[in-house]
Tab-separated table of C-alpha atoms and ligand atoms in Angstrom:
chain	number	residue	atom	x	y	z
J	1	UNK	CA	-59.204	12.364	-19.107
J	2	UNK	CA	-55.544	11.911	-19.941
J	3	UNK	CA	-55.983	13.032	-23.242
J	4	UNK	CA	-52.248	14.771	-24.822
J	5	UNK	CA	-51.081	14.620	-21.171
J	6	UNK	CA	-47.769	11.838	-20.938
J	7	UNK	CA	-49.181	9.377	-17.298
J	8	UNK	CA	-46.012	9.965	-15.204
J	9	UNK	CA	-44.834	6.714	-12.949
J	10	UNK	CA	-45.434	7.268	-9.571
J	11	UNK	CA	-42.446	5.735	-8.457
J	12	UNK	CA	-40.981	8.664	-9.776
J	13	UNK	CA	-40.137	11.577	-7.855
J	14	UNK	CA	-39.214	13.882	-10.919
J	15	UNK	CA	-41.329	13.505	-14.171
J	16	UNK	CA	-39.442	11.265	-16.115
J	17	UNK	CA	-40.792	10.144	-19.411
J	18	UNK	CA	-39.338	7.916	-22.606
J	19	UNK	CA	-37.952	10.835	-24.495
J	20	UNK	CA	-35.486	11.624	-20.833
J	21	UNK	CA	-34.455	8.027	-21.199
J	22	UNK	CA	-33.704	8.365	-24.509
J	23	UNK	CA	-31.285	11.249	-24.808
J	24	UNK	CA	-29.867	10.194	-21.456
J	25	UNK	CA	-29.070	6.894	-23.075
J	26	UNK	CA	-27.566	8.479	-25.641
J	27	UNK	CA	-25.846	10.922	-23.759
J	28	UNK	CA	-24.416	8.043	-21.677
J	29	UNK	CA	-23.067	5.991	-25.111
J	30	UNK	CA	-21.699	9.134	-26.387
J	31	UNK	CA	-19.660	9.786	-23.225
J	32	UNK	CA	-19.237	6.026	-21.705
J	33	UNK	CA	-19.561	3.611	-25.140
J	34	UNK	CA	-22.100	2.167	-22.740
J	35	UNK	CA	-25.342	0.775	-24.318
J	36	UNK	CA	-28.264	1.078	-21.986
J	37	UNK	CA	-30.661	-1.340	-22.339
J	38	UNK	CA	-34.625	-0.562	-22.074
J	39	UNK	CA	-34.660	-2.546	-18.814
J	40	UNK	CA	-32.169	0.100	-17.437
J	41	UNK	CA	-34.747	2.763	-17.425
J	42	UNK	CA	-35.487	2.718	-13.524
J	43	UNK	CA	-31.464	2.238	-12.888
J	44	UNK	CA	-31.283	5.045	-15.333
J	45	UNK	CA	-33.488	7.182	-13.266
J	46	UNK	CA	-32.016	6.141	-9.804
J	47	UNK	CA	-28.343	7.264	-10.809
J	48	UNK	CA	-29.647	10.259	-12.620
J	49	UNK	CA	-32.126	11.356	-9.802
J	50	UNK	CA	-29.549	11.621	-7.596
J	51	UNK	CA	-27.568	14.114	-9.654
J	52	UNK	CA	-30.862	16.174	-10.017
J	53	UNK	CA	-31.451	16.064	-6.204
J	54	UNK	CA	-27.345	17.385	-5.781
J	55	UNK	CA	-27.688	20.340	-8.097
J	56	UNK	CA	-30.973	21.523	-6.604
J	57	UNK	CA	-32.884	21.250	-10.002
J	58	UNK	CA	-36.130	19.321	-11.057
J	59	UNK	CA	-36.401	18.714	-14.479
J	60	UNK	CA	-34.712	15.920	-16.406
J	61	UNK	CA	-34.498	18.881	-19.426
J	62	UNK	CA	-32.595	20.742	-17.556
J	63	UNK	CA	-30.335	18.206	-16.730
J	64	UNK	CA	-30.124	17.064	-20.336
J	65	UNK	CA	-29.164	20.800	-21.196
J	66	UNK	CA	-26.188	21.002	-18.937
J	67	UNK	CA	-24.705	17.598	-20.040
J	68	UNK	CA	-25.433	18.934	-23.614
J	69	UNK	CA	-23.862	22.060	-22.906
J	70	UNK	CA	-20.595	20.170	-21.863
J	71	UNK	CA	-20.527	21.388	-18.807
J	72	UNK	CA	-17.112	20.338	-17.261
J	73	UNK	CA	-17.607	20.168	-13.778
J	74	UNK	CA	-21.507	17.926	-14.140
J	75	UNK	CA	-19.699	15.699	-16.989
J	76	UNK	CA	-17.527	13.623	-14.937
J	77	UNK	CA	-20.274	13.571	-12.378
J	78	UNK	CA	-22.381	11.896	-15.156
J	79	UNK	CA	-19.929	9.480	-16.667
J	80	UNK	CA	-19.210	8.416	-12.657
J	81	UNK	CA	-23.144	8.262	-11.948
J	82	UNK	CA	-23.701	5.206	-14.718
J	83	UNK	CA	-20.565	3.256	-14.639
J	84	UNK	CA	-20.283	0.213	-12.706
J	85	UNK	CA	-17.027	0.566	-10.599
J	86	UNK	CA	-17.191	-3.499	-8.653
J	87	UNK	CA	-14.137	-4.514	-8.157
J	88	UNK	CA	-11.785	-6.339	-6.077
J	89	UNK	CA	-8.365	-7.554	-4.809
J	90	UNK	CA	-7.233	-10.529	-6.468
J	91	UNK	CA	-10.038	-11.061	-8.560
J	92	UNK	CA	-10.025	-14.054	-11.023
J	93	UNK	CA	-6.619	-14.804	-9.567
J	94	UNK	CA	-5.159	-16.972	-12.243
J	95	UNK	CA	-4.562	-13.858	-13.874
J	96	UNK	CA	-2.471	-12.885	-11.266
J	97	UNK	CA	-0.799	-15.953	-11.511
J	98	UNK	CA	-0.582	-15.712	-15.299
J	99	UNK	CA	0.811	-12.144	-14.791
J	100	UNK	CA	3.425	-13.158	-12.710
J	101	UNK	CA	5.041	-16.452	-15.107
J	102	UNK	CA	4.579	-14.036	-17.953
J	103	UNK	CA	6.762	-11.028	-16.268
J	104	UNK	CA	9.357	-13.797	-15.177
J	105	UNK	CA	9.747	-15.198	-18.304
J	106	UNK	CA	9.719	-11.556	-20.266
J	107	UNK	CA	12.407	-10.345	-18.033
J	108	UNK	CA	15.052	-12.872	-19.160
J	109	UNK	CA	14.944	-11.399	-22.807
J	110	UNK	CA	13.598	-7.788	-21.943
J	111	UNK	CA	14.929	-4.813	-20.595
J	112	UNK	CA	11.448	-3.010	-19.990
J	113	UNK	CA	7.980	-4.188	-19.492
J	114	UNK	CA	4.793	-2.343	-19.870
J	115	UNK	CA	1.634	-3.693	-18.336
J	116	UNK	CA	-2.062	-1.745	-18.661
J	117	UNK	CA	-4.602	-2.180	-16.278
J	118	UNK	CA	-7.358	-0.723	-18.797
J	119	UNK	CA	-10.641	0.388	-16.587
J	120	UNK	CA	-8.629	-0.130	-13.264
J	121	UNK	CA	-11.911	1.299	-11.180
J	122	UNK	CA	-10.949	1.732	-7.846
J	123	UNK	CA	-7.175	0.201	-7.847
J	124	UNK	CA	-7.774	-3.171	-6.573
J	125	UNK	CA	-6.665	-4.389	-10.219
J	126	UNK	CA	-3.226	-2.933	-10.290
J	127	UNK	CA	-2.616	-3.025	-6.684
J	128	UNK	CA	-2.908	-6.648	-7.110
J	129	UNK	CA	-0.775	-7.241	-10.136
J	130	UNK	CA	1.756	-4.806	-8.842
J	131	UNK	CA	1.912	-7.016	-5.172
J	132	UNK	CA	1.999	-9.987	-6.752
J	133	UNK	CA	4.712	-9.515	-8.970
J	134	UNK	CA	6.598	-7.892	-5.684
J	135	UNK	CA	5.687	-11.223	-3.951
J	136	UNK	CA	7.182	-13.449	-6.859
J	137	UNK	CA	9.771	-11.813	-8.738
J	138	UNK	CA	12.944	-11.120	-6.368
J	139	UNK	CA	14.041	-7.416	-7.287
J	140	UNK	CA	11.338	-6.519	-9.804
J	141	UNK	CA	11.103	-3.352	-7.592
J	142	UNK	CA	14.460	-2.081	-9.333
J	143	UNK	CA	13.386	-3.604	-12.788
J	144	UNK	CA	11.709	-1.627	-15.565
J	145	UNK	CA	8.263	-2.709	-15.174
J	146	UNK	CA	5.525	-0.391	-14.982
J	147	UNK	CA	1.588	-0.633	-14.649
J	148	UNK	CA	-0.220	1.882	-16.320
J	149	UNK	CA	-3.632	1.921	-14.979
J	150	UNK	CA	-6.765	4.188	-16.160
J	151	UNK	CA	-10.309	4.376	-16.204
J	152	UNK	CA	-12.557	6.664	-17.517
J	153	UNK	CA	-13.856	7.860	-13.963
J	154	UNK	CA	-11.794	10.660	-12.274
J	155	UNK	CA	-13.709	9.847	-8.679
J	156	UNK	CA	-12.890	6.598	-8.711
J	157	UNK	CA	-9.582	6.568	-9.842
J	158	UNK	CA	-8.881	9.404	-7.137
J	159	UNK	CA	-9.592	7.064	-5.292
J	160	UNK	CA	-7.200	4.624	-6.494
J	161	UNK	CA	-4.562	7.113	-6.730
J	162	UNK	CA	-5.303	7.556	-2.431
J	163	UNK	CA	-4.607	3.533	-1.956
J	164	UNK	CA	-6.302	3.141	1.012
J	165	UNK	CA	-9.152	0.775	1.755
J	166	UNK	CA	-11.026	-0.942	4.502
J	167	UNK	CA	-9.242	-3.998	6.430
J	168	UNK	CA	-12.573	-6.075	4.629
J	169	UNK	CA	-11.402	-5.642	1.110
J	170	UNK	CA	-8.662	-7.806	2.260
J	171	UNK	CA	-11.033	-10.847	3.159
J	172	UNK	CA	-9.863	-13.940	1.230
J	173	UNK	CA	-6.250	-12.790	-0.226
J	174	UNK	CA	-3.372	-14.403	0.430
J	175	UNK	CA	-1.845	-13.086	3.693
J	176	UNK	CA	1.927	-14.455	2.493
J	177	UNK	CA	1.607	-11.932	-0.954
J	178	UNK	CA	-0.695	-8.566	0.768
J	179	UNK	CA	1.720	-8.652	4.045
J	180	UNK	CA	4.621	-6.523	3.690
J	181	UNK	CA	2.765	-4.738	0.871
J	182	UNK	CA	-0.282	-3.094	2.881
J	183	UNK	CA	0.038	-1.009	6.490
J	184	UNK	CA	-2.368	-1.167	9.085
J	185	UNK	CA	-3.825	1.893	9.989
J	186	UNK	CA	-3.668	2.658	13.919
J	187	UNK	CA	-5.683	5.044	16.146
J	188	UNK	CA	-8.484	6.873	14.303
J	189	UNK	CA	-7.114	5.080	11.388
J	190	UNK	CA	-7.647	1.492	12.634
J	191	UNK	CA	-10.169	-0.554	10.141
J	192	UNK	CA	-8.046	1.338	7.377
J	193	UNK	CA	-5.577	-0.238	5.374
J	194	UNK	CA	-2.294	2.220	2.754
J	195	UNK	CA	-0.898	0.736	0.150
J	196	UNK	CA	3.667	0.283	0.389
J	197	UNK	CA	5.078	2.937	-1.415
J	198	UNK	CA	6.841	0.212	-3.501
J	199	UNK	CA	3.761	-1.265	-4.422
J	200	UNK	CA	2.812	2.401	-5.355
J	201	UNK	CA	5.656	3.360	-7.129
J	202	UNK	CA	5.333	0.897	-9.759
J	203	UNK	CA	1.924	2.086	-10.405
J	204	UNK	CA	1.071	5.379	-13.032
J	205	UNK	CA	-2.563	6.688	-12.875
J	206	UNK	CA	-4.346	8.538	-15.389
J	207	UNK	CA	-8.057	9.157	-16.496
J	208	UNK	CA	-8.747	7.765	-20.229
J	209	UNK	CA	-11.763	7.358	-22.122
J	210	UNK	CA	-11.155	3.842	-23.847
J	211	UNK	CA	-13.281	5.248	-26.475
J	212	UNK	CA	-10.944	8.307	-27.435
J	213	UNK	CA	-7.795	9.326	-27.883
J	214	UNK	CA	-4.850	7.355	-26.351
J	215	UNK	CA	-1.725	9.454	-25.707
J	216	UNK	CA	0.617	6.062	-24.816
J	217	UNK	CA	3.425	5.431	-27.181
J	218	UNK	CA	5.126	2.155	-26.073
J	219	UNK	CA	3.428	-1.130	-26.990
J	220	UNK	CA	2.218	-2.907	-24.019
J	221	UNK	CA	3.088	-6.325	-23.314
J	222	UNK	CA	0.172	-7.353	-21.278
J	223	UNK	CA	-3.451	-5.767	-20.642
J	224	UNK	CA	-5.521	-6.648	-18.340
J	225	UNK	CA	-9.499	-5.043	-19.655
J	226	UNK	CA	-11.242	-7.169	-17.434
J	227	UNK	CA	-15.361	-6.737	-17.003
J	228	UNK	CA	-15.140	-3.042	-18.585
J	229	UNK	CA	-16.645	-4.101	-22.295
J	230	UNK	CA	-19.720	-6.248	-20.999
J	231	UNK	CA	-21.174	-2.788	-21.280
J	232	UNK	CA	-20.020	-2.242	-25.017
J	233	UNK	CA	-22.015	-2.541	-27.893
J	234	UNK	CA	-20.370	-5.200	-30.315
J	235	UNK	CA	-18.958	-2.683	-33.138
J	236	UNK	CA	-17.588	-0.432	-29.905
J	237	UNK	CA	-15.492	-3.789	-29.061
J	238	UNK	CA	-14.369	-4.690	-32.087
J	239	UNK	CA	-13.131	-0.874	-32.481
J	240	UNK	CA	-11.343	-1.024	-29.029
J	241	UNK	CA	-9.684	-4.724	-29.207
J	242	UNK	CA	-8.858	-3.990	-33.229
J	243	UNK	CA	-7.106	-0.928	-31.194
J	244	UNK	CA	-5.182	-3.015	-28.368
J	245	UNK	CA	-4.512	-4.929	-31.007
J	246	UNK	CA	-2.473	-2.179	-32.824
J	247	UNK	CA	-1.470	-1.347	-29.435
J	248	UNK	CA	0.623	-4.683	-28.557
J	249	UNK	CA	3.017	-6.768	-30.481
J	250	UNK	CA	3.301	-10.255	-31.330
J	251	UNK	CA	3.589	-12.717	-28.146
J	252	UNK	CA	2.224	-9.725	-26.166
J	253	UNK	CA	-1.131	-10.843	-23.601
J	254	UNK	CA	-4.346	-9.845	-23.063
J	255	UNK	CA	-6.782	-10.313	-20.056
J	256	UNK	CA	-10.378	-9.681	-20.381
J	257	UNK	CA	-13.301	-10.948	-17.570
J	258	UNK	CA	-14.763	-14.005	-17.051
J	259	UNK	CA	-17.943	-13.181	-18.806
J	260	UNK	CA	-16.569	-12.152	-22.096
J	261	UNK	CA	-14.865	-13.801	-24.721
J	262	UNK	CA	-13.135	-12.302	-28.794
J	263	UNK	CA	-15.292	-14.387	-30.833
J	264	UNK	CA	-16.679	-12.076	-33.489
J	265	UNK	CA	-15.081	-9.499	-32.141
J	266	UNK	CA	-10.962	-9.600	-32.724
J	267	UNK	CA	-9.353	-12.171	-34.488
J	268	UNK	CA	-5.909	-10.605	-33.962
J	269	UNK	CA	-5.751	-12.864	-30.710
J	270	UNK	CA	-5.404	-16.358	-30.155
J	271	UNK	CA	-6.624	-17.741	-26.864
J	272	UNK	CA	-3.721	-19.338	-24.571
J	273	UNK	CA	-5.979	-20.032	-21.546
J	274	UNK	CA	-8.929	-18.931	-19.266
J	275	UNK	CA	-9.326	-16.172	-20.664
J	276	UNK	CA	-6.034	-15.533	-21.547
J	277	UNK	CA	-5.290	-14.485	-25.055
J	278	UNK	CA	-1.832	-13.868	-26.845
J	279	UNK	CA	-1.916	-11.496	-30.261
J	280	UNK	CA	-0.456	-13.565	-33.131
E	1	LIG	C1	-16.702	-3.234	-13.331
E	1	LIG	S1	-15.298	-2.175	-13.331
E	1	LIG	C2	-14.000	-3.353	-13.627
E	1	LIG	C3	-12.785	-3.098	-12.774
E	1	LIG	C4	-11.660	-4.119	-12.935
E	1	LIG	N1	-11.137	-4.118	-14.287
E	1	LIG	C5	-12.114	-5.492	-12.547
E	1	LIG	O1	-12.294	-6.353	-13.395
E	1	LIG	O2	-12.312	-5.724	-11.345
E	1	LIG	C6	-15.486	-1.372	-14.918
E	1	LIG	C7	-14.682	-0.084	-15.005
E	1	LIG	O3	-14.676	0.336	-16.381
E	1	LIG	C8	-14.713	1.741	-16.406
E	1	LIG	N2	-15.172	2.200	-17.722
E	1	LIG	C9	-16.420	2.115	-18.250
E	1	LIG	N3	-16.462	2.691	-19.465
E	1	LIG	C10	-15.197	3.130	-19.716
E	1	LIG	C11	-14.589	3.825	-20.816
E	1	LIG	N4	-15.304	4.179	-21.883
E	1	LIG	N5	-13.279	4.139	-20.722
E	1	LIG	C12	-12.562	3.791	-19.625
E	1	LIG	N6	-13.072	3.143	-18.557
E	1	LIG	C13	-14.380	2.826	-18.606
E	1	LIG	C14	-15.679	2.098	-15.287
E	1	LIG	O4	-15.506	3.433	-14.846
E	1	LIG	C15	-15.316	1.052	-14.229
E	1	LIG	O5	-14.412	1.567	-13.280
C-alpha cells in the first residue's frame, strides 16, 4: 500500500518530488527571470542532479536550503546549471552587417559609440561584432567605440573573457573578416584558436543580472539581446525592454533573436528590419 507515502520516479536517482520542482522553479525565476515550464521538470532534475552529485549531498532539501541560504559560492553554480549558454560566431549575420552600416554612419556625426552585447554567453556575440567592425571600418581600432558585453553567468563569461575556442567554432565564417583577427594555436595548442588583442581590446566584460541593478551610465547606441528573453515571462520583458528603452536615445538600435519579436511588450521601438528595431 502506498498510502501517505509520495511514488518516487524511478528514473530518478535522488527522490525528487513536485514540491522540489516547485521551489527550484522558483528559486531559478528569482535568480535567472527564467520561467520554467512544467515540461522542464526532468531538465530541471538533470541540471540540478548534477550539482547534488558535485557537493556530495542527496537530498533536493538540502540543496534548496543552501540556495536559500544564499550561499555565494553554490549560487552562481545554480544560475550557470539552468541557463542555456548556445551560441555562436556570426550568428544571424545580418546583424553583423546591420552593426557595421550603423557604426559607419554614427561615426560621421559622433565622437563615441557605445554598443551592449546584453547576455553575451560565451563571447562569440561580441567577438563577432567587434571583428566585423575591424574588418569594415578602416581605423575603428583608434575610434571611441566600445562593446560592453555581460551575462548573468560568471563561468561562462570567464570563459569569454579567456577568448579562446576550438578551430570548429570557426566552421562557416567568413575567412576574409576572422583572418587577421584570430591566431592559430601551434604545438599542444593546435585545434585551439586566441582572439587579436585588438579585437580584445575593444571588448569590456562584466557579470550582470538583466533583472537587477545596472551600474552603466552612458546611453547605448545599439544592443544586441539576442535569444536571452525567450526564457522571460512577458511582464519580466516588458520590465527589461521598458528599461533599454530608458537606457538608449532616440535613433539608437536594438537587436533581439530570431524567435522573438516587441509586440505587446515595448512600444518605445519601431521595427527598421529583421529584427532590427530603432527607439522613436
Ligand atoms: C542562448 S544564450 C544567447 C547568447 C547570444 N546572445 C546569442 O544570441 O548567441 C542566452 C544567455 O543569456 C544569459 N542570461 C539568462 N538569463 C539572464 C539574466 N537574467 N541576466 C543576464 N543574462 C542572462 C545566459 O546566461 C546565456 O548566456
Amino acid at each position: 500500500m502506498n498510502v501517505g507515502v509520495e511514488v518516487v520516479d524511478q528514473r530518478f536517482e535522488f527522490p525528487f518530488q513536485n514540491e522540489h520542482f516547485e521551489k527550484l522553479r522558483g528559486l531559478v525565476f528569482e535568480h535567472t527571470g527564467i520561467t520554467l515550464g512544467n515540461e522542464k521538470k526532468q531538465l530541471t532534475y538533470s541540471r540540478y542532479s548534477k550539482r547534488l552529485r558535485a557537493l556530495g549531498i542527496t537530498d533536493f532539501n538540502d540543496y534548496i536550503d543552501i540556495i536559500r541560504s544564499g550561499d555565494e559560492s553554490e549560487i552562481p553554480m545554480f544560475v550557470s546549471a539552468i541557463t542555456t549558454n548556445f551560441t555562436s560566431f556570426f550568428r544571424e549575420n545580418h546583424h553583423f552587417e546591420f552593426l557595421v552600416e550603423e557604426v559607419a554612419r554614427l561615426l560621421k556625426t559622433k565622437q563615441s559609440i557605445r554598443i551592449w552585447s546584453a547576455g553575451c554567453s560565451s563571447g562569440e556575440e561580441p567577438y563577432s561584432m567587434a571583428m566585423s567592425l575591424l574588418h569594415a571600418i578602416p581605423g575603428v581600432e583608434t575610434a571611441d567605440v566600445r562593446i560592453l558585453a555581460t551575462d548573468l553567468d560568471t563561468e561562462i563569461l570567464a570563459k569569454a573573457a579567456r577568448g579562446v575556442y576550438t578551430d570548429e567554432r570557426f566552421d562557416g565564417a567568413d575567412k576574409q573578416i576572422i583572418s587577421p583577427w584570430i591566431k592559430r594555436g601551434r604545438g599542444d595548442n593546435t585545434g585551439l584558436v586566441l582572439m587579436h588583442p585588438a579585437v580584445r581590446k575593444m571588448i569590456t566584460y562584466r557579470q550582470l543580472n538583466l533583472l537587477g541593478p545596472w551600474p552603466m551610465k552612458s546611453p547605448f547606441d545599439i544592443i544586441f539581446c539576442r535569444n536571452v528573453v525567450i526564457y522571460f515571462s512577458k511582464d519580466v520583458q516588458k520590465t527589461l525592454f521598458n528599461r533599454f528603452s530608458a537606457n538608449q536615445q532616440k535613433g539608437a538600435k536594438l537587436m533581439i533573436g530570431h524567435s522573438e519579436n516587441l509586440a505587446g511588450v515595448c512600444d518605445s521601438y519601431r521595427l527598421i528590419g529583421r529584427t532590427i528595431y530603432e527607439k522613436m
